[in-house]
Each structure stands twice: as structure tokens, then as C-alpha cells.
XYZ file of C-alpha atoms in Angstrom:
769
model
C 86.834 27.655 43.117
C 85.352 24.988 40.902
C 83.816 24.863 37.505
C 82.203 22.219 35.353
C 84.492 20.905 32.593
C 84.127 22.612 29.251
C 84.423 20.347 26.233
C 85.685 21.361 22.828
C 87.092 18.934 20.315
C 87.196 16.133 22.917
C 89.350 18.212 25.301
C 88.293 19.068 28.829
C 89.801 20.890 31.779
C 88.586 20.062 35.284
C 89.327 23.115 37.413
C 89.262 22.815 41.211
C 91.150 25.071 43.606
C 93.159 26.926 40.946
C 95.305 29.785 42.277
C 98.601 29.464 40.385
C 99.970 28.180 37.105
C 101.321 25.100 38.926
C 97.813 24.321 40.214
C 96.497 24.598 36.669
C 98.881 22.259 34.872
C 98.487 19.711 37.676
C 94.718 19.590 37.113
C 94.733 17.706 33.812
C 96.552 17.150 30.563
C 94.382 19.633 28.628
C 94.601 22.453 31.191
C 96.877 25.324 30.118
C 97.657 28.711 31.671
C 97.529 32.203 30.170
C 100.334 34.421 31.518
C 99.190 37.470 29.532
C 99.055 40.675 31.583
C 95.614 42.275 32.166
C 93.932 39.081 30.956
C 91.490 38.960 33.884
C 88.865 41.659 34.348
C 88.032 43.414 37.598
C 86.245 41.057 39.960
C 87.346 37.935 38.080
C 89.388 35.253 39.799
C 92.788 34.316 38.436
C 91.393 30.819 37.843
C 89.997 32.241 34.574
C 93.575 31.976 33.265
C 93.296 28.162 33.466
C 91.330 26.409 30.712
C 91.790 24.525 27.473
C 93.918 26.148 24.789
C 90.937 26.761 22.493
C 88.902 28.407 25.276
C 91.729 30.731 26.339
C 92.378 31.815 22.765
C 88.672 32.476 22.332
C 88.876 34.770 25.391
C 91.724 36.714 23.800
C 94.859 35.049 25.144
C 97.729 35.122 22.634
C 99.302 31.837 21.624
C 102.773 32.825 22.849
C 101.316 33.647 26.283
C 99.978 30.140 26.830
C 101.985 27.922 29.200
C 101.566 24.201 28.448
C 104.474 21.947 29.561
C 105.006 18.803 27.476
C 106.337 15.342 28.361
C 109.966 14.494 27.747
C 111.332 11.030 26.930
C 115.017 10.165 26.892
C 116.696 6.823 26.175
C 119.668 6.464 28.537
C 120.867 2.995 27.458
C 119.916 1.125 24.307
C 122.234 -1.806 23.618
C 121.158 -3.583 20.382
C 119.389 -6.950 20.569
C 121.576 -10.035 20.203
C 121.080 -12.488 17.358
C 122.468 -15.583 19.111
C 124.350 -16.540 22.231
C 128.119 -16.888 21.889
C 129.736 -18.513 24.885
C 133.103 -17.021 23.947
C 131.743 -13.501 24.439
C 132.314 -13.617 28.163
C 132.485 -9.849 28.547
C 129.063 -9.194 27.038
C 125.825 -10.948 27.912
C 123.158 -11.726 25.341
C 120.626 -8.883 25.055
C 116.954 -9.836 24.542
C 115.252 -6.557 25.585
C 115.828 -2.984 24.439
C 116.092 -0.231 25.502
C 117.555 -0.968 28.936
C 117.258 2.450 30.617
C 114.935 5.386 29.916
C 114.112 8.656 31.665
C 110.576 10.068 31.631
C 109.564 13.546 32.748
C 105.782 13.650 32.629
C 103.139 16.244 33.120
C 100.443 14.931 35.535
C 97.595 13.310 33.642
C 99.420 13.355 30.271
C 100.356 9.845 29.009
C 103.680 9.050 27.337
C 104.038 6.061 25.013
C 107.278 4.390 23.928
C 108.158 1.079 22.277
C 109.909 -1.806 23.998
C 111.458 -4.502 21.744
C 112.161 -8.168 22.598
C 113.825 -11.007 20.676
C 114.440 -14.596 21.793
C 118.150 -15.272 21.465
C 119.076 -18.482 19.670
C 121.027 -20.899 21.886
C 120.345 -18.957 25.078
C 121.726 -20.899 28.105
C 119.416 -23.026 30.226
C 119.756 -24.061 33.887
C 117.411 -26.880 34.915
C 117.126 -27.961 38.551
C 115.474 -31.370 38.935
C 113.691 -31.372 42.304
C 112.358 -34.831 43.162
C 109.970 -36.130 45.810
C 111.735 -39.114 47.465
C 108.850 -40.264 49.632
C 108.185 -44.017 49.525
C 105.418 -43.792 46.895
C 107.964 -42.412 44.375
C 110.165 -45.543 44.454
C 109.505 -46.609 40.850
C 109.946 -42.987 39.642
C 113.414 -42.877 41.219
C 114.388 -46.086 39.419
C 113.283 -44.496 36.131
C 115.185 -41.232 36.560
C 118.384 -43.183 37.365
C 118.467 -44.519 33.795
C 117.068 -41.397 32.008
C 120.077 -39.131 32.523
C 121.396 -39.533 28.978
C 117.966 -38.903 27.423
C 117.451 -35.838 29.628
C 120.779 -34.268 28.594
C 120.082 -35.066 24.954
C 116.726 -33.292 25.125
C 118.243 -30.209 26.768
C 121.072 -29.974 24.242
C 118.548 -30.128 21.418
C 117.231 -26.830 22.815
C 120.601 -25.202 23.536
C 124.236 -26.252 23.611
C 124.703 -24.302 26.826
C 122.546 -26.409 29.145
C 123.257 -27.308 32.770
C 121.366 -29.520 35.167
C 121.238 -29.830 38.951
C 119.475 -32.207 41.313
C 117.730 -31.906 44.676
C 115.377 -34.056 46.744
C 112.757 -33.482 49.419
C 110.316 -35.323 51.644
C 108.899 -33.362 54.612
C 109.649 -31.880 58.013
C 111.029 -34.544 60.375
C 108.608 -33.823 63.236
C 105.235 -35.203 64.222
C 102.644 -35.363 62.717
C 104.494 -35.171 59.381
C 107.133 -37.839 60.104
C 107.400 -40.684 62.612
C 109.934 -39.428 65.183
C 110.767 -42.845 66.615
C 114.571 -43.136 66.369
C 114.359 -46.406 64.462
C 111.795 -44.969 62.077
C 113.783 -41.766 61.552
C 116.775 -43.884 60.509
C 114.659 -46.096 58.232
C 111.223 -44.533 57.543
C 110.220 -47.009 54.797
C 107.398 -49.489 55.512
C 109.697 -52.380 54.681
C 113.321 -52.679 55.734
C 115.365 -51.953 52.614
C 119.029 -51.334 51.980
C 118.661 -48.078 50.046
C 116.052 -46.400 52.277
C 117.744 -43.264 53.523
C 116.889 -41.486 56.817
C 114.031 -38.990 56.861
C 114.890 -35.458 55.725
C 113.216 -32.227 54.616
C 115.198 -30.844 51.654
C 118.621 -31.937 50.436
C 120.672 -30.298 47.682
C 122.372 -33.194 45.857
C 124.086 -31.731 42.769
C 124.883 -28.146 41.771
C 124.450 -27.056 38.156
C 126.718 -29.051 35.869
C 127.075 -29.771 32.165
C 128.740 -33.122 32.926
C 126.378 -35.978 32.205
C 128.465 -38.502 34.185
C 128.331 -36.372 37.353
C 124.539 -36.230 37.118
C 124.147 -39.986 36.562
C 126.595 -40.875 39.334
C 124.917 -38.646 41.959
C 121.368 -39.708 41.077
C 122.218 -43.429 41.197
C 123.367 -43.000 44.805
C 119.971 -41.652 45.891
C 117.652 -43.847 47.902
C 114.002 -43.638 48.747
C 112.813 -42.239 52.116
C 109.408 -41.726 53.728
C 107.040 -39.786 55.982
C 103.566 -40.146 57.519
C 101.035 -37.848 55.840
C 100.362 -37.594 52.070
C 101.240 -33.862 51.531
C 104.974 -33.174 51.186
C 107.321 -30.246 51.798
C 107.370 -29.241 48.111
C 107.103 -25.479 48.693
C 109.839 -25.574 51.346
C 112.204 -27.257 48.880
C 111.341 -24.883 46.007
C 111.939 -21.867 48.245
C 115.469 -23.030 49.149
C 116.262 -23.933 45.535
C 115.151 -20.442 44.445
C 116.948 -18.309 47.051
C 120.196 -20.303 47.423
C 121.485 -19.125 44.040
C 125.233 -19.433 44.620
C 124.928 -22.920 46.122
C 122.557 -24.188 43.447
C 124.765 -22.701 40.703
C 122.263 -20.550 38.799
C 124.028 -18.518 36.079
C 123.387 -14.801 35.643
C 122.387 -15.120 31.982
C 120.267 -18.241 31.575
C 116.735 -19.518 31.374
C 116.131 -20.933 34.851
C 113.802 -23.894 35.311
C 112.799 -25.939 38.355
C 111.211 -29.289 37.469
C 109.257 -30.556 40.487
C 108.212 -34.241 40.308
C 105.775 -35.604 42.898
C 102.666 -37.709 43.318
C 101.281 -35.875 46.362
C 99.988 -32.483 47.393
C 101.940 -29.880 49.347
C 101.981 -28.276 52.774
C 101.716 -24.495 52.933
C 101.949 -21.660 55.460
C 99.995 -22.454 58.621
C 100.408 -26.233 58.474
C 103.512 -25.950 60.662
C 101.253 -25.102 63.620
C 100.256 -28.779 63.710
C 103.804 -29.474 64.886
C 104.040 -26.391 67.110
C 106.151 -24.505 64.534
C 105.004 -20.887 64.818
C 107.915 -18.955 63.277
C 106.973 -17.821 59.727
C 109.176 -18.698 56.792
C 111.657 -15.845 56.207
C 112.370 -16.612 52.526
C 116.141 -16.802 53.101
C 118.721 -19.471 52.285
C 119.487 -21.865 55.159
C 121.515 -24.562 53.363
C 124.211 -26.006 55.608
C 125.994 -29.181 54.517
C 123.495 -29.274 51.627
C 120.415 -29.599 53.902
C 117.931 -27.003 55.179
C 119.234 -26.256 58.687
C 115.983 -24.440 59.666
C 113.708 -27.185 58.335
C 112.019 -27.916 61.668
C 112.178 -24.354 63.046
C 110.296 -22.346 60.380
C 106.834 -22.845 58.949
C 106.222 -23.729 55.317
C 106.238 -20.719 52.941
C 102.981 -19.320 51.588
C 102.178 -19.556 47.891
C 102.532 -15.757 47.645
C 105.999 -15.818 49.229
C 107.160 -18.541 46.846
C 105.688 -16.808 43.776
C 107.452 -13.552 44.721
C 110.848 -15.254 45.115
C 110.489 -17.238 41.883
C 109.648 -14.038 39.980
C 112.445 -12.117 41.707
C 115.047 -14.726 40.666
C 113.526 -15.268 37.171
C 112.814 -18.960 37.817
C 110.068 -20.749 35.912
C 108.657 -23.880 37.595
C 107.412 -26.978 35.756
C 105.187 -29.207 37.902
C 105.492 -32.796 36.622
C 102.884 -34.573 38.745
C 100.656 -37.632 38.600
C 97.075 -37.382 37.372
C 95.731 -37.790 40.937
C 97.088 -34.368 41.990
C 97.211 -32.606 38.608
C 94.142 -30.467 39.376
C 95.701 -29.263 42.646
C 98.888 -28.137 40.899
C 96.920 -26.498 38.091
C 95.293 -24.263 40.709
C 98.745 -23.584 42.179
C 100.058 -22.720 38.694
C 97.390 -20.014 38.341
C 98.958 -18.184 41.296
C 102.575 -18.532 40.126
C 103.381 -16.567 36.944
C 105.207 -18.395 34.132
C 104.601 -21.945 35.378
C 103.368 -25.113 33.667
C 101.778 -28.386 34.817
C 102.388 -31.726 33.062
C 101.029 -35.180 33.947
C 103.602 -37.878 34.749
C 103.163 -41.518 33.866
C 103.077 -43.983 36.749
C 106.854 -44.566 36.628
C 107.949 -41.078 35.325
C 109.338 -42.502 32.064
C 107.737 -39.652 30.104
C 109.545 -36.961 32.106
C 111.931 -36.042 29.263
C 109.165 -35.330 26.759
C 107.178 -33.441 29.411
C 110.085 -31.113 30.197
C 110.629 -30.316 26.536
C 106.903 -29.709 25.958
C 106.593 -27.451 29.025
C 109.742 -25.500 28.084
C 108.399 -24.826 24.590
C 105.196 -23.416 26.053
C 106.998 -21.305 28.645
C 109.601 -19.847 26.294
C 107.157 -19.102 23.455
C 104.907 -17.028 25.711
C 106.372 -13.588 26.461
C 104.647 -11.734 29.300
C 105.782 -8.155 29.896
C 105.051 -6.800 33.401
C 106.302 -4.161 35.829
C 107.620 -4.196 39.376
C 107.958 -1.598 42.179
C 105.472 0.725 40.471
C 105.146 4.045 42.395
C 101.684 5.072 43.627
C 99.518 7.199 41.324
C 101.338 5.853 38.236
C 99.585 3.763 35.571
C 101.318 1.563 32.998
C 99.453 0.057 30.036
C 100.867 -2.537 27.618
C 99.796 -2.930 23.987
C 101.451 -6.000 22.360
C 102.678 -5.743 18.755
C 102.976 -9.352 17.554
C 101.030 -11.896 15.458
C 99.482 -13.751 18.433
C 98.963 -10.931 20.872
C 96.839 -10.817 23.957
C 94.575 -7.877 24.886
C 96.027 -4.552 26.038
C 96.041 -4.261 29.810
C 97.381 -2.344 32.803
C 98.916 -5.344 34.585
C 100.746 -7.063 31.742
C 101.110 -7.516 27.986
C 101.231 -10.986 26.421
C 102.541 -12.335 23.102
C 102.012 -16.050 22.384
C 103.835 -18.362 19.998
C 107.049 -16.322 19.867
C 109.739 -18.311 18.014
C 113.505 -18.300 18.463
C 115.034 -15.245 16.768
C 111.621 -13.602 16.297
C 111.482 -9.934 17.283
C 108.303 -8.549 18.866
C 107.437 -5.240 20.521
C 105.188 -3.691 23.152
C 103.860 -0.141 23.208
C 104.203 0.944 26.840
C 102.095 3.901 27.997
C 103.037 5.554 31.306
C 100.798 8.117 33.045
C 101.537 9.943 36.307
C 98.316 11.042 37.999
C 99.923 13.326 40.606
C 103.060 15.395 41.110
C 105.913 13.328 42.489
C 109.664 13.338 42.987
C 112.050 11.215 40.940
C 111.337 7.503 41.339
C 112.347 4.276 39.575
C 110.488 1.136 38.549
C 111.312 -1.814 36.298
C 109.660 -3.508 33.331
C 110.764 -6.995 32.311
C 109.540 -10.209 30.649
C 108.475 -12.716 33.333
C 111.076 -15.432 33.865
C 113.782 -13.565 31.928
C 116.687 -11.614 33.405
C 116.619 -8.691 30.935
C 115.112 -5.540 32.481
C 114.156 -2.014 31.494
C 114.718 0.508 34.288
C 112.410 3.520 34.051
C 113.335 6.707 35.918
C 110.219 8.842 36.312
C 109.710 12.431 37.445
C 106.959 15.002 36.890
C 106.730 18.571 35.630
C 104.630 20.544 38.094
C 106.180 24.028 37.783
C 105.665 26.602 35.054
C 108.547 28.236 33.204
C 106.984 31.608 32.410
C 110.229 33.556 31.786
C 108.913 36.408 33.929
C 110.704 39.794 34.063
C 112.976 40.156 37.078
C 111.635 43.649 37.857
C 110.502 43.582 41.517
C 108.665 46.899 41.097
C 106.604 46.048 38.039
C 104.143 48.699 36.743
C 101.416 46.028 36.426
C 101.615 45.701 40.215
C 101.573 49.466 40.863
C 105.349 49.212 41.358
C 104.669 47.321 44.604
C 105.456 43.782 43.497
C 106.671 41.536 40.690
C 104.851 39.501 38.066
C 104.733 35.689 38.359
C 103.080 34.001 35.327
C 100.819 37.029 34.837
C 99.848 37.367 38.530
C 101.221 39.990 40.888
C 103.283 38.769 43.839
C 102.931 41.789 46.134
C 105.474 43.134 48.559
C 104.937 42.545 52.260
C 101.925 44.398 53.691
C 100.163 44.675 50.298
C 97.422 42.568 48.716
C 95.026 42.793 45.794
C 95.059 41.957 42.108
C 97.424 44.861 41.413
C 98.774 45.233 44.991
C 96.407 48.164 45.497
C 95.407 47.326 49.065
C 97.509 47.947 52.164
C 96.659 45.610 54.998
C 98.036 47.982 57.666
C 98.149 46.350 61.093
C 96.033 43.414 59.850
C 97.492 40.413 58.157
C 96.127 39.060 54.905
C 94.412 36.096 56.610
C 92.394 38.422 58.856
C 91.243 40.446 55.834
C 90.251 37.296 53.983
C 88.358 35.994 57.033
C 86.058 39.030 56.876
C 85.043 37.926 53.366
C 83.791 34.547 54.620
C 80.261 33.979 55.861
C 80.189 31.538 58.813
C 83.749 30.405 57.956
C 82.575 29.258 54.546
C 84.002 29.887 51.092
C 85.561 33.261 50.458
C 82.871 35.504 48.898
C 80.830 32.306 48.320
C 83.137 31.580 45.380
C 81.428 34.385 43.463
C 83.803 37.257 44.060
C 87.258 38.375 45.088
C 88.191 39.555 48.536
C 89.678 43.053 48.092
C 90.867 44.797 51.231
C 88.477 42.792 53.406
C 85.379 43.363 51.238
C 83.928 41.215 48.493
C 84.218 42.482 44.935
C 81.489 40.385 43.280
C 81.842 38.764 39.872
C 79.374 39.298 37.028
C 76.781 36.596 36.351
C 76.269 34.813 33.033
C 73.403 37.154 32.132
C 75.547 40.254 32.575
C 74.238 41.305 35.989
C 76.386 41.018 39.106
C 76.235 38.974 42.248
C 75.460 41.137 45.262
C 75.325 41.051 49.025
C 78.040 41.399 51.639
C 79.411 37.991 50.687
C 78.192 37.880 47.040
C 75.595 35.417 48.278
C 72.764 36.852 46.160
C 71.990 36.767 42.481
C 68.868 37.719 40.533
C 69.055 34.949 37.933
C 68.224 31.790 39.885
C 64.636 31.983 41.099
C 61.963 29.363 40.568
C 60.568 29.196 37.044
C 57.047 28.525 35.759
C 56.214 27.892 32.098
C 59.955 28.277 31.488
C 59.787 31.873 32.700
C 61.578 33.328 35.699
C 58.946 33.920 38.399
C 56.322 32.898 35.828
C 56.741 36.282 34.116
C 54.561 37.757 36.869
C 57.224 39.080 39.231
C 60.929 39.788 39.632
C 63.768 37.751 41.112
C 65.565 39.203 44.101
C 68.340 37.227 45.818
C 66.893 33.886 44.770
C 63.246 34.617 45.717
C 60.328 35.821 43.592
C 58.668 39.178 44.410
C 55.225 38.838 42.779
C 53.265 41.527 40.993
C 49.874 42.581 42.385
C 47.226 39.963 41.720
C 49.705 37.013 41.751
C 51.116 34.754 44.405
C 53.048 31.496 44.814
C 56.752 30.616 44.976
C 57.020 31.257 41.224
C 54.238 33.936 41.007
C 52.308 31.394 38.994
C 48.920 31.784 40.742
C 46.321 34.475 40.553
C 44.985 35.741 43.882
C 41.472 34.237 43.378
C 39.326 31.723 45.296
C 36.940 30.762 42.488
C 38.369 27.270 42.322
C 37.883 26.775 46.070
C 34.200 27.651 46.350
C 31.696 24.890 47.047
C 28.188 24.748 45.530
C 26.961 26.092 48.869
C 29.110 29.198 48.526
C 31.670 28.428 51.232
C 35.435 28.406 50.621
C 36.890 24.944 51.163
C 33.909 24.187 53.481
C 35.662 26.355 56.080
C 38.045 23.438 56.653
C 41.067 24.813 54.825
C 42.583 27.810 53.045
C 42.442 28.712 49.389
C 45.916 29.165 47.957
C 46.828 29.379 44.312
C 43.109 28.870 43.558
C 43.210 25.432 45.228
C 42.163 24.255 48.662
C 44.915 23.516 51.154
C 42.843 21.449 53.598
C 43.301 21.017 57.308
C 45.031 17.827 58.362
C 43.049 14.761 57.368
C 40.627 16.457 54.959
C 40.803 15.707 51.277
C 40.735 17.860 48.158
C 39.140 19.325 46.140
C 36.790 20.963 48.729
C 37.881 19.475 52.070
C 34.664 17.476 52.389
C 35.897 14.046 53.485
C 38.279 13.403 56.381
C 39.771 9.914 56.323
C 41.937 10.530 59.356
C 39.283 12.098 61.629
C 37.383 10.340 64.423
C 33.884 9.033 63.640
C 31.306 11.563 64.888
C 29.032 8.607 65.804
C 31.548 7.924 68.589
C 32.566 11.470 69.555
C 28.984 12.837 69.725
C 27.283 9.999 71.665
C 26.998 12.009 74.923
C 25.483 14.920 73.024
C 22.964 12.715 71.120
C 21.784 10.971 74.314
C 21.275 14.338 75.966
C 19.394 15.708 72.934
C 17.071 12.666 72.935
C 16.274 13.107 76.623
C 15.780 16.831 76.020
C 13.130 16.003 73.442
C 11.355 13.822 75.986
C 11.857 15.637 79.297
C 13.113 19.106 78.273
C 16.660 18.560 79.593
C 19.272 21.351 78.974
C 22.149 20.109 76.695
C 24.230 23.263 76.324
C 27.212 21.765 78.182
C 27.099 18.405 76.407
C 26.756 19.771 72.870
C 28.110 23.365 72.880
C 25.839 24.228 69.939
C 27.861 21.898 67.659
C 24.919 19.649 66.719
C 21.621 20.821 65.252
C 19.108 17.977 65.799
C 15.621 16.872 64.941
C 13.507 14.062 66.453
C 11.969 12.081 63.550
C 9.951 8.932 62.962
C 11.898 8.123 59.759
C 15.330 9.155 58.453
C 15.623 11.496 55.491
C 19.449 11.036 55.371
C 20.782 8.206 53.226
C 23.901 7.543 55.319
C 24.312 4.419 57.450
C 22.637 5.087 60.840
C 24.532 5.059 64.156
C 23.440 3.421 67.430
C 24.223 4.100 71.091
C 23.097 2.457 74.319
C 21.674 4.811 76.948
C 21.809 4.481 80.709
C 18.603 2.333 80.692
C 20.203 -0.148 78.324
C 18.054 0.891 75.371
C 19.408 1.588 71.865
C 19.063 5.095 70.439
C 19.292 5.207 66.610
C 20.448 8.408 64.919
C 22.123 9.738 61.741
C 24.578 12.621 61.253
C 26.105 14.721 58.507
C 28.820 17.365 58.739
C 27.913 20.923 57.808
C 30.258 23.728 56.731
C 33.022 24.180 59.325
C 35.002 21.830 61.495
C 32.727 21.058 64.488
C 29.299 21.609 62.949
C 26.818 18.741 62.419
C 23.138 18.080 61.650
C 21.550 15.060 63.342
C 18.274 13.097 62.942
C 17.241 10.985 65.977
C 14.539 8.276 65.813
C 11.755 8.889 68.278
C 11.397 5.253 69.424
C 14.117 3.486 71.377
C 14.851 -0.233 71.083
C 14.680 -1.663 74.613
C 15.372 -5.385 75.223
C 12.783 -7.573 77.131
C 13.479 -8.348 80.826
C 14.649 -11.894 81.546
C 12.240 -14.583 83.169
C 13.496 -14.911 86.740
C 11.510 -18.104 87.547
C 12.800 -19.872 84.476
C 16.378 -18.942 85.330
C 16.103 -20.136 88.974
C 14.254 -23.336 88.064
C 16.645 -24.128 85.302
C 19.609 -23.605 87.607
C 18.192 -25.954 90.291
C 17.333 -28.614 87.703
C 20.782 -28.323 86.184
C 22.485 -28.773 89.571
C 20.330 -31.834 90.343
C 21.042 -33.458 86.988
C 24.780 -32.821 87.324
C 24.771 -34.315 90.883
C 22.920 -37.413 89.703
C 25.336 -37.911 86.835
C 28.301 -37.615 89.229
C 26.775 -40.263 91.571
C 26.153 -42.625 88.657
C 29.723 -42.124 87.481
C 31.091 -42.935 90.986
C 28.880 -46.061 91.160
C 30.137 -47.184 87.752
C 33.764 -46.754 88.805
C 33.207 -48.774 92.031
C 31.487 -51.538 90.053
C 34.328 -51.718 87.557
C 36.887 -51.835 90.408
C 35.018 -54.722 92.179
C 34.700 -56.590 88.909
C 38.425 -56.300 88.306
C 39.198 -57.560 91.883
C 36.840 -60.524 91.422
C 38.544 -61.481 88.160
C 41.837 -61.333 89.942
C 40.522 -63.625 92.736
C 39.218 -66.142 90.211
C 42.572 -66.119 88.464
C 44.452 -66.809 91.713
C 41.977 -69.546 92.627
C 42.493 -71.290 89.314
C 46.226 -71.382 89.914
C 45.835 -73.299 93.282
C 46.750 -77.074 93.274
C 45.064 -79.666 95.764
C 46.514 -83.088 96.710
C 45.541 -85.938 99.130
C 47.916 -86.718 102.059
C 47.852 -88.398 105.460
C 48.356 -86.493 108.638
C 51.702 -87.623 109.991
C 50.398 -87.205 113.540
C 47.417 -89.445 112.959
C 47.575 -93.072 114.404
C 45.097 -95.867 113.639
C 42.993 -97.501 116.513
C 44.583 -100.583 118.199
C 41.257 -102.313 119.216
C 38.456 -103.546 117.108
C 34.849 -103.742 118.291
C 32.516 -106.070 116.406
C 28.814 -106.488 116.773
C 28.194 -110.029 117.706
C 24.819 -109.885 116.229
C 25.937 -108.572 112.842
C 25.628 -111.247 110.254
C 27.108 -109.275 107.407
C 23.829 -108.978 105.657
């Protein structure tokens, strides 16, 4: 059963599936139950008993019969806030938060608000763990911190007399690719051979918490620089061990805990260990043996989430004192770690003392109230009450600029959305040990103080009353136990009240002895039908009248009076609005309904004249038109081709104004015609031009002669092209011959086989003239 919420005076009750008082009070903070006898009428569900107080009283429920459980709040422990810390009071720790334990018993959906007070105790102890990067690039920073011990203690004691300081160092995992694993390099990882360069290491705890300045100075002066390969360092690994190894570090139970991390490089995080084949995740446990991390090379680096969880769990607030080159990286890291600060170191770390004091002031003056281990379906909202308050929120409440000895408060509102057993959760200021433990339970049962009579008259002496409802004896059901189920069980009887396994009596009636007893409607009539599925109030309306005022509503449908039709009886049975000027109704291409044409598919209103989706009759009637044209010439019979769908006329000139159509007949001539659709679907009038347009026959002699001449011209052009190519080839060969000829060299020489004549013959008559 469901009902829309009813609103009165800002109150509302959402009712869904209400069968008992417990169901009602679990539905919302404004839902109350009426236990008054005879409150429901015959046919009404018991869910009527559940509503807002004002609605039930308006229906006649007496005030003393209304069941409305309230929240209860009880302070279990409320030790007063301390004014200052007194070291001599060893039996009692300083109290900064009150109360310390409360018990809430809430009604689902009803919020409970209480006030939580906080005051910063003057002289509250401080434990500061100085965690230093000893990679080679931090050499000058180490020299500075060796001479700043006195200044550091002086700064801490200006904050509180009860200050302690510890010291630890880190570099990185001693495996490739993070550190050179050559034995000589592991023993002396510095670039230059130096006396004070200590062997490579991951994290080393040097000094537990101490208030002795000499111990600090002595231990720090013995530290030497070390080194590794890659720029990121094992910062998160070192912070994790410093956070979880509480007894070895020396953290006190009641103190402000700070870790000051100094470095000039970034940090490795979870997943980077895979580069060295380290696949085992970091377990977040302490592994200090002989003051070094024994599992350094076996477990991966911790994730930022793991580290943040452990820092919050142990109330440790980190201060990242880093160089400007990596300040942006650590600012992003600080956003993911609650109660942390980032300060920029000078090149040689000489400003570390002032940075620590500045960061501490910011951390301690900001009070952030948050919860832990919150059960599901529980909401907690914080509203700060302080001069410099942040906005109210569900995750945390913030007060800024809180001075020493100043008392502030937070209004904490707790709401349980569902019924639940007893569970605990904590509320505490981030970074501070003080905690409020909240024990939460819910009220989901009604205390109706019912009579113990098991044969109550209200139940026909066959059952007892439970918050106004009869709990019948075995074998009996009904509002007053009036129905005997006999050999059937109650589930079988109820099943007969469901249509197709749906809701019992459609949610409109009560199943009584296997039959539906229907509820009345809002108008005073009743639902009806075997399953109360019908009502006579929800038919279609027209002109804001049920069934247009021209019919009656029966089971959700209109039964129209004579002379009217339509789903809402809004139309007169007339076809005047569908008649065309020619006297037809919708051109015989549709039906007249509600005095409007409902056209066949494709035809358009108002009179079904035009069909945008129909085929063009110029295409579909071509066979018929050609036959009709030949019939006009030769008397051919066209009954089969046209089926009396086209009435035609052979004309010399068109009288129709439409664009004419053309078709080509079997002789290749064009027949021109025009068509218009008459009343009906397949009924046309056509005008066909008497004269056909026949194309002239082609000149055969011209075609043959032209073809021969074309072939001859093409052949001649091919021969000329071949001759030109041969000529160009010969010309190229001749040029080549001339070039080779020009390169030839000729010289005069005697034949070595030739011998001159050995005799000389002279003409005796020759005178030489």
C-alpha cells in the first residue's frame, strides 16, 4: 500500500507497505500511529492508522491514542575540561573534549542534536620526531641541524615545558634500481670517498623521544650522509614506521604528536617496488629490529591512503619541511593527509626552527572535528560554534584561529535512517587523542500498553489487540477475526484476492475470507470488480468534464449517450465536417470520425485529397494508357489492362492544368497524357493527346561512311606515330655514334714489321731537273 505524502505545517509522512505500528514509525520522523479501537472503517486498510499527528486527529483519533516514540540522549561520561596541564597529576590526563561517552536511542529518520565542547589545554605536552633525509644532496642540511639542537629545544619549550624530541633518518630501499648494489658502493654510496659517509640504508631510528638536549645533540652529531641512485626517496616508508612503532619511538599517550620530515626530493609510493621485483604490499606494521626496518627490501612502499590512515589512527600530525623545488609535490600530498602542513626550507635548512614553530601554530589553532567507524545508514552533521568557524558539513566541522585556553563547541546532529542494533562510533578532533564514544541504537517497536486479554471483545473473543489491530487465534483471519480459514491457510485465501499474482485487491480493498472487500473512492462511490480493479471516477475528460458530460464512466471507460462518440464522448455522430464540395465523404479515401476525416495511409487531411506516400499514377497506369491510345486508333479491348479504373478521352489539347506525363510505346514513340484522381482510391480521369512524338530514323549511309572514314583516319595517324617514333630512335642512335666518334684519338706510328729496301735504283738519265 502506498500513498502520496500529505503536508501540513511542513510535516509529511511517506507511507509505503504499512501493516503494523513498527512499520509506521520506521517510515519517517513525522509518521505516528493511532491505536484507538474501531478507528478504521469497514473496507479500510490498517495503514489509515499511520499518518501525521494533525491528520490523525482530524480523522478523530484521540491524542492519548497516538503512538509517537521520541529520541533519548544520555551522557554516560562527562569529565570537565582541563585548564592547564600539570605534570604532577600523573593519575589524571588533561581533558580537552567533553563529554567523553554518550548513548543515543533514535527513532529512524528523527535527528538528535547535542553539543560537544573543546578547549586547548595550556602547556599540553608535545612529542616531535625529526625525520631527516640523509641522501647525499642533504649534506649541508645535516651540518646545519647538528648545530641547531639548542635553538630547536628553545623553540619547543616556548610552546610547552613538556616537550620531547626524537630523531630518525632515511634514504631508500637498498636494491636496484633505487640504490647501487655493488658491495663497494653499498658500503660507501657517496659520489666522493668521505669519512662520514655511512652505508646505504632504508630507515633508521636514531633517538627515541627525550627531553635531554645533550642526548639529541650527541646522537645527531654522529650521523653521516649516505646516498642512493634515483631522486625520489623512501619518505613514506620511513613515516609509516615512525607512526606505527609507538613504543620504540617513545610517543606518549597524552601529547601533541608531530613528525617533521625534511627532504629535497620527491617520494616513492605503492607500486614503485615492482621496479625492483618487490610485489608484497606494505602491511602497515612495525618491523624495527636493531633500530632499522627489517622488511625494507621485502615489502613495497605504502600508499598515501595507508599512511594517512595510520597517521590519523595514531593522532600524528606531519610537517613537511621541503625545498622549493618539491614544495608543490608535497602540497598535493598534504591535501590527502588530514592535519598536515608544508613549509619551504632554505638551501641549508637553517630556517627549520622557525618553520616548525610556524607550522605548529597553524596546526594547533585549527580544530577539525570528524568521526570514525560510522555505521551504515547513519548521518552525522557538524555545526561549529566559534568566532572563525567553517561551514556546517556532514564530513567534518572546522574552527580556525583557536587560541590556547579558548573554549569552543560543535553542535553534532546524528540521524539514523534505518532500524539497527546497538553500534558504536567515535568523534574526535583530528590529531588529538581525546575522543567521544557514541553508542547508538534505534527505537523500532511501539509500546502500546495493550490489554493482556487474549479473548478481546474487539476481536470477537477470538484474538487479542496489538496497537489497535486484532492478532487472531490460529485458523482465523479478518479485521475482527470474523473469518475461519478452515482447511485453507491464510496465504491461500490471500492468493485468491490477487489478479495475475499482482497486488492484493489491486491495493484498493481488503481481502476478507478470500474475497475482496473494496474501499470507497474519494468521491464517495466504491471500487468494484472481483479484484477492486474498477472505479467510475477515472475516465477521460473533455472540457474538464468526465466523459465530456455526454456519457457515463464505467470501469475506466466512457459509455457515450446517443448521438455522441469518441473516447471522451466529445464528438457528435455527424459527417458534415467530412463532406467535400462534390458531396462525397472524405473522397471515399477514409472514414469520418468525430466529424473529421481519418484518411487511409498516405492521404492527407482535411478531405483525403493528396497522397504524398502513394505511387505516381503516371508510372502505375502506363500499360493502361498505352492500351487506351491503341484502342482509340485500332479499337483494341483494354478491359484487362485497365479494369475500368481509368476514364479516358483522346484530345488535341489538354484541358487539365497539371503537368503532363509521357510514356514510350512499343514503336519507340512518345505518348503524352494527363491524369487526375476522382472520388475513390483507384479511380482516375485521363486526357491523351491524339498525336504521338516519333523520332526520325537514322541515316544509314552517313553512319557507314563515317565509320569507314574514321577507321582510315585512325590507321593513318597510327602509322604516322610509328614513323615518328622510328625517326626519333634513329636520330638518337646517330647522335650517340657521333659522340663516340668524337671521343676517338688518332696517332702516327711505324709498323714494327716494316723494313726499308736495301738497294737503290737510279735513273741514269735523270738530271734532277
